[in-house]
PDB file of C-alpha atoms and ligand atoms in Angstrom:
ATOM      1  CA  MET A   1     107.867 206.997 161.707  1.00  0.00           C
ATOM      2  CA  THR A   2     104.181 207.892 161.990  1.00  0.00           C
ATOM      3  CA  ALA A   3     103.075 210.219 164.700  1.00  0.00           C
ATOM      4  CA  GLU A   4     100.589 208.590 167.077  1.00  0.00           C
ATOM      5  CA  ARG A   5      97.149 210.133 166.819  1.00  0.00           C
ATOM      6  CA  VAL A   6      95.742 211.204 170.106  1.00  0.00           C
ATOM      7  CA  THR A   7      92.082 210.278 170.246  1.00  0.00           C
ATOM      8  CA  PRO A   8      89.805 212.297 172.571  1.00  0.00           C
ATOM      9  CA  ALA A   9      89.425 209.167 174.730  1.00  0.00           C
ATOM     10  CA  LYS A  10      93.188 208.934 175.175  1.00  0.00           C
ATOM     11  CA  ALA A  11      93.506 212.658 175.821  1.00  0.00           C
ATOM     12  CA  ALA A  12      90.836 212.610 178.547  1.00  0.00           C
ATOM     13  CA  LYS A  13      92.326 212.700 182.009  1.00  0.00           C
ATOM     14  CA  PRO A  14      91.702 209.512 184.018  1.00  0.00           C
ATOM     15  CA  LYS A  15      89.014 209.970 186.689  1.00  0.00           C
ATOM     16  CA  LYS A  16      90.550 210.525 190.103  1.00  0.00           C
ATOM     17  CA  LYS A  17      89.559 207.768 192.531  1.00  0.00           C
ATOM     18  CA  ALA A  18      89.731 208.101 196.284  1.00  0.00           C
ATOM     19  CA  SER A  19      92.340 205.676 197.627  1.00  0.00           C
ATOM     20  CA  SER A  20      91.082 202.738 199.654  1.00  0.00           C
ATOM     21  CA  VAL A  21      93.182 203.947 202.587  1.00  0.00           C
ATOM     22  CA  ALA A  22      91.416 207.341 202.433  1.00  0.00           C
ATOM     23  CA  LEU A  23      88.034 205.581 202.368  1.00  0.00           C
ATOM     24  CA  LYS A  24      89.003 203.450 205.358  1.00  0.00           C
ATOM     25  CA  MET A  25      90.079 206.626 207.176  1.00  0.00           C
ATOM     26  CA  LEU A  26      86.669 208.129 206.325  1.00  0.00           C
ATOM     27  CA  MET A  27      84.934 205.026 207.732  1.00  0.00           C
ATOM     28  CA  ALA A  28      87.050 205.122 210.877  1.00  0.00           C
ATOM     29  CA  GLY A  29      86.635 208.886 211.367  1.00  0.00           C
ATOM     30  CA  THR A  30      82.875 208.954 210.851  1.00  0.00           C
ATOM     31  CA  GLY A  31      82.506 205.759 212.901  1.00  0.00           C
ATOM     32  CA  THR A  32      84.415 207.388 215.784  1.00  0.00           C
ATOM     33  CA  LEU A  33      82.021 210.362 215.736  1.00  0.00           C
ATOM     34  CA  LEU A  34      79.022 208.004 215.801  1.00  0.00           C
ATOM     35  CA  VAL A  35      80.505 205.999 218.688  1.00  0.00           C
ATOM     36  CA  LEU A  36      81.067 209.226 220.652  1.00  0.00           C
ATOM     37  CA  PHE A  37      77.418 210.133 220.075  1.00  0.00           C
ATOM     38  CA  LEU A  38      76.325 206.630 221.171  1.00  0.00           C
ATOM     39  CA  PHE A  39      78.233 206.909 224.463  1.00  0.00           C
ATOM     40  CA  ALA A  40      76.938 210.427 225.139  1.00  0.00           C
ATOM     41  CA  HIS A  41      73.361 209.320 224.349  1.00  0.00           C
ATOM     42  CA  MET A  42      73.656 206.225 226.557  1.00  0.00           C
ATOM     43  CA  THR A  43      74.993 208.303 229.462  1.00  0.00           C
ATOM     44  CA  GLY A  44      72.086 210.716 229.040  1.00  0.00           C
ATOM     45  CA  ASN A  45      69.564 207.848 229.010  1.00  0.00           C
ATOM     46  CA  LEU A  46      70.911 206.569 232.343  1.00  0.00           C
ATOM     47  CA  LYS A  47      69.614 209.804 233.922  1.00  0.00           C
ATOM     48  CA  ILE A  48      66.259 208.049 234.108  1.00  0.00           C
ATOM     49  CA  PHE A  49      67.629 206.086 237.088  1.00  0.00           C
ATOM     50  CA  VAL A  50      68.089 209.389 238.916  1.00  0.00           C
ATOM     51  CA  GLY A  51      64.427 210.149 238.276  1.00  0.00           C
ATOM     52  CA  THR A  52      62.006 211.068 235.517  1.00  0.00           C
ATOM     53  CA  GLU A  53      62.363 214.772 236.401  1.00  0.00           C
ATOM     54  CA  ALA A  54      66.145 214.585 236.042  1.00  0.00           C
ATOM     55  CA  PHE A  55      65.680 212.877 232.681  1.00  0.00           C
ATOM     56  CA  ASP A  56      63.307 215.567 231.402  1.00  0.00           C
ATOM     57  CA  HIS A  57      65.567 218.299 232.771  1.00  0.00           C
ATOM     58  CA  TYR A  58      68.467 216.791 230.846  1.00  0.00           C
ATOM     59  CA  ALA A  59      66.389 216.663 227.625  1.00  0.00           C
ATOM     60  CA  HIS A  60      65.490 220.342 228.039  1.00  0.00           C
ATOM     61  CA  TRP A  61      69.110 221.221 228.761  1.00  0.00           C
ATOM     62  CA  LEU A  62      70.065 219.585 225.431  1.00  0.00           C
ATOM     63  CA  ARG A  63      67.834 222.110 223.704  1.00  0.00           C
ATOM     64  CA  GLU A  64      69.401 225.036 225.635  1.00  0.00           C
ATOM     65  CA  LEU A  65      72.977 223.868 225.034  1.00  0.00           C
ATOM     66  CA  GLY A  66      75.132 226.540 223.366  1.00  0.00           C
ATOM     67  CA  SER A  67      72.887 229.471 224.309  1.00  0.00           C
ATOM     68  CA  PRO A  68      73.200 232.420 224.738  1.00  0.00           C
ATOM     69  CA  LEU A  69      76.135 232.197 222.274  1.00  0.00           C
ATOM     70  CA  LEU A  70      73.850 230.385 219.815  1.00  0.00           C
ATOM     71  CA  PRO A  71      70.082 230.763 219.527  1.00  0.00           C
ATOM     72  CA  ARG A  72      68.042 228.052 221.307  1.00  0.00           C
ATOM     73  CA  THR A  73      68.201 224.528 219.736  1.00  0.00           C
ATOM     74  CA  TRP A  74      70.919 225.572 217.270  1.00  0.00           C
ATOM     75  CA  PHE A  75      73.474 223.307 218.903  1.00  0.00           C
ATOM     76  CA  LEU A  76      71.009 220.420 218.675  1.00  0.00           C
ATOM     77  CA  TRP A  77      70.511 221.089 214.960  1.00  0.00           C
ATOM     78  CA  ILE A  78      74.281 221.404 214.361  1.00  0.00           C
ATOM     79  CA  GLN A  79      74.677 218.036 216.107  1.00  0.00           C
ATOM     80  CA  ARG A  80      71.896 216.532 213.979  1.00  0.00           C
ATOM     81  CA  GLY A  81      73.546 217.901 210.809  1.00  0.00           C
ATOM     82  CA  GLY A  82      76.934 216.498 211.890  1.00  0.00           C
ATOM     83  CA  LEU A  83      75.416 213.087 212.645  1.00  0.00           C
ATOM     84  CA  THR A  84      73.635 212.971 209.276  1.00  0.00           C
ATOM     85  CA  VAL A  85      76.842 213.862 207.402  1.00  0.00           C
ATOM     86  CA  ALA A  86      78.752 211.223 209.431  1.00  0.00           C
ATOM     87  CA  VAL A  87      76.142 208.525 208.679  1.00  0.00           C
ATOM     88  CA  LEU A  88      76.136 209.385 204.938  1.00  0.00           C
ATOM     89  CA  GLY A  89      79.961 209.432 204.790  1.00  0.00           C
ATOM     90  CA  HIS A  90      80.108 206.111 206.652  1.00  0.00           C
ATOM     91  CA  ILE A  91      77.640 204.457 204.241  1.00  0.00           C
ATOM     92  CA  PHE A  92      79.345 205.957 201.161  1.00  0.00           C
ATOM     93  CA  ALA A  93      82.784 204.633 202.193  1.00  0.00           C
ATOM     94  CA  ALA A  94      81.290 201.226 203.085  1.00  0.00           C
ATOM     95  CA  VAL A  95      79.535 200.858 199.705  1.00  0.00           C
ATOM     96  CA  VAL A  96      82.587 201.947 197.637  1.00  0.00           C
ATOM     97  CA  LEU A  97      84.958 199.689 199.613  1.00  0.00           C
ATOM     98  CA  ALA A  98      82.571 196.716 199.303  1.00  0.00           C
ATOM     99  CA  ARG A  99      82.257 197.255 195.520  1.00  0.00           C
ATOM    100  CA  ARG A 100      86.038 197.421 195.162  1.00  0.00           C
ATOM    101  CA  ALA A 101      86.471 194.225 197.169  1.00  0.00           C
ATOM    102  CA  ARG A 102      83.940 192.488 194.918  1.00  0.00           C
ATOM    103  CA  ALA A 103      85.581 193.837 191.725  1.00  0.00           C
ATOM    104  CA  ALA A 104      88.932 192.505 192.911  1.00  0.00           C
ATOM    105  CA  ARG A 105      87.401 189.013 192.937  1.00  0.00           C
ATOM    106  CA  PRO A 106      85.216 188.833 189.801  1.00  0.00           C
ATOM    107  CA  VAL A 107      84.784 185.081 190.211  1.00  0.00           C
ATOM    108  CA  ARG A 108      82.919 184.440 193.436  1.00  0.00           C
ATOM    109  CA  TYR A 109      84.027 181.712 195.791  1.00  0.00           C
ATOM    110  CA  ALA A 110      82.316 178.556 194.541  1.00  0.00           C
ATOM    111  CA  HIS A 111      82.289 177.393 198.114  1.00  0.00           C
ATOM    112  CA  ARG A 112      82.444 180.046 200.806  1.00  0.00           C
ATOM    113  CA  PRO A 113      84.914 179.048 203.462  1.00  0.00           C
ATOM    114  CA  LYS A 114      83.115 178.484 206.767  1.00  0.00           C
ATOM    115  CA  VAL A 115      85.698 180.267 208.895  1.00  0.00           C
ATOM    116  CA  GLN A 116      85.906 183.733 207.358  1.00  0.00           C
ATOM    117  CA  GLY A 117      86.407 186.403 209.937  1.00  0.00           C
ATOM    118  CA  SER A 118      84.158 186.817 212.926  1.00  0.00           C
ATOM    119  CA  TYR A 119      80.361 186.715 212.933  1.00  0.00           C
ATOM    120  CA  ALA A 120      80.340 190.512 213.292  1.00  0.00           C
ATOM    121  CA  ALA A 121      82.646 190.986 210.274  1.00  0.00           C
ATOM    122  CA  ARG A 122      80.336 188.948 208.055  1.00  0.00           C
ATOM    123  CA  THR A 123      77.181 190.722 209.175  1.00  0.00           C
ATOM    124  CA  MET A 124      78.385 194.338 208.969  1.00  0.00           C
ATOM    125  CA  ARG A 125      76.279 195.185 205.911  1.00  0.00           C
ATOM    126  CA  TRP A 126      72.977 193.781 207.172  1.00  0.00           C
ATOM    127  CA  GLY A 127      73.737 194.981 210.677  1.00  0.00           C
ATOM    128  CA  GLY A 128      74.158 198.491 209.286  1.00  0.00           C
ATOM    129  CA  VAL A 129      70.855 198.324 207.383  1.00  0.00           C
ATOM    130  CA  ILE A 130      68.987 197.067 210.503  1.00  0.00           C
ATOM    131  CA  ILE A 131      70.511 199.877 212.628  1.00  0.00           C
ATOM    132  CA  LEU A 132      69.514 202.477 210.031  1.00  0.00           C
ATOM    133  CA  LEU A 133      65.899 201.202 209.957  1.00  0.00           C
ATOM    134  CA  PHE A 134      65.881 201.154 213.764  1.00  0.00           C
ATOM    135  CA  VAL A 135      67.113 204.777 213.951  1.00  0.00           C
ATOM    136  CA  VAL A 136      64.314 205.891 211.587  1.00  0.00           C
ATOM    137  CA  PHE A 137      61.704 204.127 213.774  1.00  0.00           C
ATOM    138  CA  HIS A 138      63.386 205.400 216.956  1.00  0.00           C
ATOM    139  CA  ILE A 139      63.264 209.045 215.802  1.00  0.00           C
ATOM    140  CA  LEU A 140      59.568 208.683 214.877  1.00  0.00           C
ATOM    141  CA  ASP A 141      59.029 207.079 218.294  1.00  0.00           C
ATOM    142  CA  LEU A 142      60.998 209.148 220.801  1.00  0.00           C
ATOM    143  CA  THR A 143      62.009 212.368 218.996  1.00  0.00           C
ATOM    144  CA  THR A 144      58.908 213.319 216.999  1.00  0.00           C
ATOM    145  CA  GLY A 145      56.532 211.090 219.052  1.00  0.00           C
ATOM    146  CA  THR A 146      54.649 210.110 215.878  1.00  0.00           C
ATOM    147  CA  VAL A 147      54.436 206.380 216.676  1.00  0.00           C
ATOM    148  CA  ASN A 148      54.649 206.725 220.473  1.00  0.00           C
ATOM    149  CA  PRO A 149      51.469 206.061 222.531  1.00  0.00           C
ATOM    150  CA  VAL A 150      52.048 209.316 224.491  1.00  0.00           C
ATOM    151  CA  GLY A 151      54.242 211.484 222.236  1.00  0.00           C
ATOM    152  CA  ASP A 152      54.679 214.297 224.787  1.00  0.00           C
ATOM    153  CA  GLY A 153      57.375 216.688 223.519  1.00  0.00           C
ATOM    154  CA  GLN A 154      57.725 218.349 226.942  1.00  0.00           C
ATOM    155  CA  HIS A 155      58.173 215.112 228.921  1.00  0.00           C
ATOM    156  CA  PRO A 156      60.416 212.634 227.068  1.00  0.00           C
ATOM    157  CA  SER A 157      60.388 210.410 230.188  1.00  0.00           C
ATOM    158  CA  ALA A 158      56.620 209.885 229.760  1.00  0.00           C
ATOM    159  CA  ASN A 159      57.279 208.653 226.221  1.00  0.00           C
ATOM    160  CA  VAL A 160      59.972 206.246 227.426  1.00  0.00           C
ATOM    161  CA  LEU A 161      57.711 204.875 230.222  1.00  0.00           C
ATOM    162  CA  ALA A 162      54.823 204.374 227.774  1.00  0.00           C
ATOM    163  CA  ASP A 163      57.093 202.744 225.209  1.00  0.00           C
ATOM    164  CA  PHE A 164      58.498 199.990 227.397  1.00  0.00           C
ATOM    165  CA  ALA A 165      55.400 199.299 229.532  1.00  0.00           C
ATOM    166  CA  PRO A 166      54.885 195.534 230.178  1.00  0.00           C
ATOM    167  CA  GLY A 167      51.917 195.396 227.760  1.00  0.00           C
ATOM    168  CA  ARG A 168      54.229 196.529 224.961  1.00  0.00           C
ATOM    169  CA  TRP A 169      56.887 193.864 225.576  1.00  0.00           C
ATOM    170  CA  TYR A 170      57.309 193.501 221.785  1.00  0.00           C
ATOM    171  CA  VAL A 171      58.634 197.080 221.603  1.00  0.00           C
ATOM    172  CA  THR A 172      61.206 196.246 224.287  1.00  0.00           C
ATOM    173  CA  LEU A 173      62.102 193.091 222.349  1.00  0.00           C
ATOM    174  CA  PHE A 174      62.563 195.092 219.149  1.00  0.00           C
ATOM    175  CA  TYR A 175      64.741 197.664 220.925  1.00  0.00           C
ATOM    176  CA  ALA A 176      66.764 194.869 222.555  1.00  0.00           C
ATOM    177  CA  LEU A 177      67.433 193.187 219.181  1.00  0.00           C
ATOM    178  CA  ALA A 178      68.422 196.517 217.598  1.00  0.00           C
ATOM    179  CA  VAL A 179      70.761 197.363 220.489  1.00  0.00           C
ATOM    180  CA  VAL A 180      72.411 193.916 220.242  1.00  0.00           C
ATOM    181  CA  ALA A 181      72.859 194.548 216.480  1.00  0.00           C
ATOM    182  CA  VAL A 182      74.520 197.869 217.398  1.00  0.00           C
ATOM    183  CA  GLY A 183      76.795 195.935 219.792  1.00  0.00           C
ATOM    184  CA  PHE A 184      77.945 193.479 217.117  1.00  0.00           C
ATOM    185  CA  HIS A 185      78.422 196.265 214.587  1.00  0.00           C
ATOM    186  CA  LEU A 186      80.431 198.257 217.089  1.00  0.00           C
ATOM    187  CA  ARG A 187      82.649 195.376 218.149  1.00  0.00           C
ATOM    188  CA  HIS A 188      83.847 194.874 214.610  1.00  0.00           C
ATOM    189  CA  GLY A 189      83.785 198.593 213.772  1.00  0.00           C
ATOM    190  CA  ILE A 190      85.915 199.678 216.754  1.00  0.00           C
ATOM    191  CA  PHE A 191      88.366 196.847 216.080  1.00  0.00           C
ATOM    192  CA  SER A 192      88.695 197.814 212.379  1.00  0.00           C
ATOM    193  CA  ALA A 193      89.032 201.522 213.214  1.00  0.00           C
ATOM    194  CA  LEU A 194      91.818 200.828 215.716  1.00  0.00           C
ATOM    195  CA  ARG A 195      93.525 198.752 213.008  1.00  0.00           C
ATOM    196  CA  THR A 196      93.181 201.526 210.399  1.00  0.00           C
ATOM    197  CA  LEU A 197      94.232 204.341 212.705  1.00  0.00           C
ATOM    198  CA  GLY A 198      96.885 202.550 214.714  1.00  0.00           C
ATOM    199  CA  GLN A 199      99.827 200.181 214.655  1.00  0.00           C
ATOM    200  CA  GLN A 200      99.407 196.600 213.586  1.00  0.00           C
ATOM    201  CA  SER A 201     101.145 193.976 215.663  1.00  0.00           C
ATOM    202  CA  ALA A 202      99.968 190.725 217.223  1.00  0.00           C
ATOM    203  CA  ARG A 203      99.841 192.369 220.659  1.00  0.00           C
ATOM    204  CA  GLY A 204      98.164 195.489 219.233  1.00  0.00           C
ATOM    205  CA  GLU A 205      95.477 193.330 217.610  1.00  0.00           C
ATOM    206  CA  ARG A 206      94.809 191.496 220.875  1.00  0.00           C
ATOM    207  CA  ILE A 207      94.449 194.789 222.739  1.00  0.00           C
ATOM    208  CA  ALA A 208      92.215 196.245 219.973  1.00  0.00           C
ATOM    209  CA  LYS A 209      89.962 193.160 220.144  1.00  0.00           C
ATOM    210  CA  ALA A 210      89.671 193.374 223.935  1.00  0.00           C
ATOM    211  CA  VAL A 211      88.971 197.145 223.865  1.00  0.00           C
ATOM    212  CA  ALA A 212      86.326 196.697 221.136  1.00  0.00           C
ATOM    213  CA  LEU A 213      84.600 193.911 223.064  1.00  0.00           C
ATOM    214  CA  ALA A 214      84.679 195.783 226.398  1.00  0.00           C
ATOM    215  CA  LEU A 215      83.296 199.038 224.905  1.00  0.00           C
ATOM    216  CA  SER A 216      80.525 197.165 223.080  1.00  0.00           C
ATOM    217  CA  ILE A 217      79.474 195.288 226.220  1.00  0.00           C
ATOM    218  CA  VAL A 218      79.338 198.533 228.261  1.00  0.00           C
ATOM    219  CA  LEU A 219      77.272 200.203 225.554  1.00  0.00           C
ATOM    220  CA  VAL A 220      74.812 197.327 225.070  1.00  0.00           C
ATOM    221  CA  ALA A 221      74.346 196.929 228.850  1.00  0.00           C
ATOM    222  CA  GLY A 222      73.829 200.674 229.305  1.00  0.00           C
ATOM    223  CA  TYR A 223      71.236 200.896 226.546  1.00  0.00           C
ATOM    224  CA  LEU A 224      69.390 197.713 227.538  1.00  0.00           C
ATOM    225  CA  SER A 225      69.160 198.747 231.191  1.00  0.00           C
ATOM    226  CA  VAL A 226      66.575 201.476 230.440  1.00  0.00           C
ATOM    227  CA  PRO A 227      63.867 199.456 228.593  1.00  0.00           C
ATOM    228  CA  PHE A 228      64.279 196.519 230.991  1.00  0.00           C
ATOM    229  CA  ALA A 229      64.092 198.774 234.049  1.00  0.00           C
ATOM    230  CA  VAL A 230      60.763 200.128 232.769  1.00  0.00           C
ATOM    231  CA  LEU A 231      59.487 196.664 231.744  1.00  0.00           C
ATOM    232  CA  THR A 232      60.222 195.232 235.195  1.00  0.00           C
ATOM    233  CA  GLY A 233      58.841 198.261 237.075  1.00  0.00           C
ATOM    234  CA  LEU A 234      62.212 199.340 238.509  1.00  0.00           C
ATOM    235  CA  VAL A 235      61.651 202.759 236.920  1.00  0.00           C
ATOM    236  CA  LYS A 236      58.111 204.148 237.152  1.00  0.00           C
TER     237      LYS A 236
HETATM  238  C1  LIG B 301      67.365 201.384 223.982  1.00  0.00           C
HETATM  239  C2  LIG B 301      67.663 202.465 224.536  1.00  0.00           C
HETATM  240  C3  LIG B 301      67.416 203.859 224.028  1.00  0.00           C
HETATM  241  C4  LIG B 301      66.632 204.791 224.637  1.00  0.00           C
HETATM  242  C5  LIG B 301      65.838 204.612 225.934  1.00  0.00           C
HETATM  243  C6  LIG B 301      66.696 206.002 223.853  1.00  0.00           C
HETATM  244  C7  LIG B 301      66.031 207.173 224.149  1.00  0.00           C
HETATM  245  C8  LIG B 301      65.942 208.280 223.339  1.00  0.00           C
HETATM  246  C9  LIG B 301      65.138 209.454 223.590  1.00  0.00           C
HETATM  247  C10 LIG B 301      64.238 209.660 224.824  1.00  0.00           C
HETATM  248  C11 LIG B 301      65.313 210.307 222.560  1.00  0.00           C
HETATM  249  C12 LIG B 301      64.664 211.709 222.391  1.00  0.00           C
HETATM  250  C13 LIG B 301      65.520 212.717 223.089  1.00  0.00           C
HETATM  251  C14 LIG B 301      64.885 214.085 223.149  1.00  0.00           C
HETATM  252  O1  LIG B 301      63.838 214.308 222.577  1.00  0.00           O
HETATM  253  O2  LIG B 301      65.479 214.934 223.801  1.00  0.00           O
HETATM  254  C15 LIG B 301      66.253 209.693 221.646  1.00  0.00           C
HETATM  255  C16 LIG B 301      66.707 210.267 220.472  1.00  0.00           C
HETATM  256  C17 LIG B 301      67.628 209.673 219.622  1.00  0.00           C
HETATM  257  N1  LIG B 301      68.240 208.446 219.767  1.00  0.00           N
HETATM  258 FE1  LIG B 301      67.899 207.136 221.247  1.00  0.00          FE
HETATM  259  N2  LIG B 301      67.536 205.789 222.772  1.00  0.00           N
HETATM  260  C18 LIG B 301      67.992 204.499 222.832  1.00  0.00           C
HETATM  261  C19 LIG B 301      68.848 203.884 221.940  1.00  0.00           C
HETATM  262  C20 LIG B 301      69.375 204.473 220.814  1.00  0.00           C
HETATM  263  C21 LIG B 301      70.307 203.844 219.893  1.00  0.00           C
HETATM  264  C22 LIG B 301      70.840 202.435 220.057  1.00  0.00           C
HETATM  265  C23 LIG B 301      70.603 204.754 218.917  1.00  0.00           C
HETATM  266  C24 LIG B 301      71.495 204.664 217.729  1.00  0.00           C
HETATM  267  C25 LIG B 301      71.829 203.560 217.114  1.00  0.00           C
HETATM  268  C26 LIG B 301      69.844 205.963 219.221  1.00  0.00           C
HETATM  269  C27 LIG B 301      69.862 207.122 218.458  1.00  0.00           C
HETATM  270  C28 LIG B 301      69.083 208.235 218.694  1.00  0.00           C
HETATM  271  C29 LIG B 301      69.021 209.386 217.817  1.00  0.00           C
HETATM  272  C30 LIG B 301      69.807 209.578 216.514  1.00  0.00           C
HETATM  273  C31 LIG B 301      68.109 210.293 218.398  1.00  0.00           C
HETATM  274  C32 LIG B 301      67.696 211.669 217.859  1.00  0.00           C
HETATM  275  C33 LIG B 301      68.459 212.724 218.589  1.00  0.00           C
HETATM  276  C34 LIG B 301      67.935 214.080 218.179  1.00  0.00           C
HETATM  277  O3  LIG B 301      66.787 214.404 218.457  1.00  0.00           O
HETATM  278  O4  LIG B 301      68.695 214.806 217.573  1.00  0.00           O
HETATM  279  N3  LIG B 301      69.138 205.764 220.385  1.00  0.00           N
HETATM  280  N4  LIG B 301      66.613 208.468 222.139  1.00  0.00           N
END
């Protein structure tokens, strides 16, 4: 009997891979944080219907939040850090899961079946990229004011009014398309998260679908109401 030689390659420990369930939990967890932010942000935006002063007051309050326990704007920066980590975690899990799905099917479908999940499910990747590009533009527009015609750091309402003025209808159109993309992304995302985090039964799936659709509609309507109110002169 000859003793088996252990080559360094054999002796090396196999690389530990995160399980797909753990990655799905990461997607669902980070997605939940992002959805919470989206609802809080939408609610804040609706303040503009109370008045431009109320809107600006709210924006200033966001900067004071947490003080005197924390120095001014710290909470805002902690929130920004949390959001960035959540976005990066969400993208990381999405890319790894997509690669694994592709590796599991090395031979591509010669003919893609027409009915393959919902429209939202098939457009998650591109939807995500569009949303990311929109957020970059949006921050340069309404947070830093770099590409905003007014760019007044003290009066965010002035920036919003300038942005969606009738002469700049194309900006409103761009925002509307991005918000609809967010809606589609969310409908599928909320449904998938409920599936990952919860029970799976025919009734459960029906409820998850209805909840995902209802939340997405509320969010899209809430977000769209602001640019259209400015465009139509309802908010001045
Ligand atoms: C179409 C309606 C929207 C309006 C009117 C709006 C308005 C604003 C305003 C005024 C700010 C600056 C707040 C401040 O300086 O205090 C802001 C920041 C921001 N918005 Fe929006 N937003 C809209 C949609 C969205 C959407 C759909 C997303 C995400 C997909 C988003 C993500 C953000 C982020 C990440 C910031 C930066 C927050 C920060 O400064 O830390 N917004 N938005």
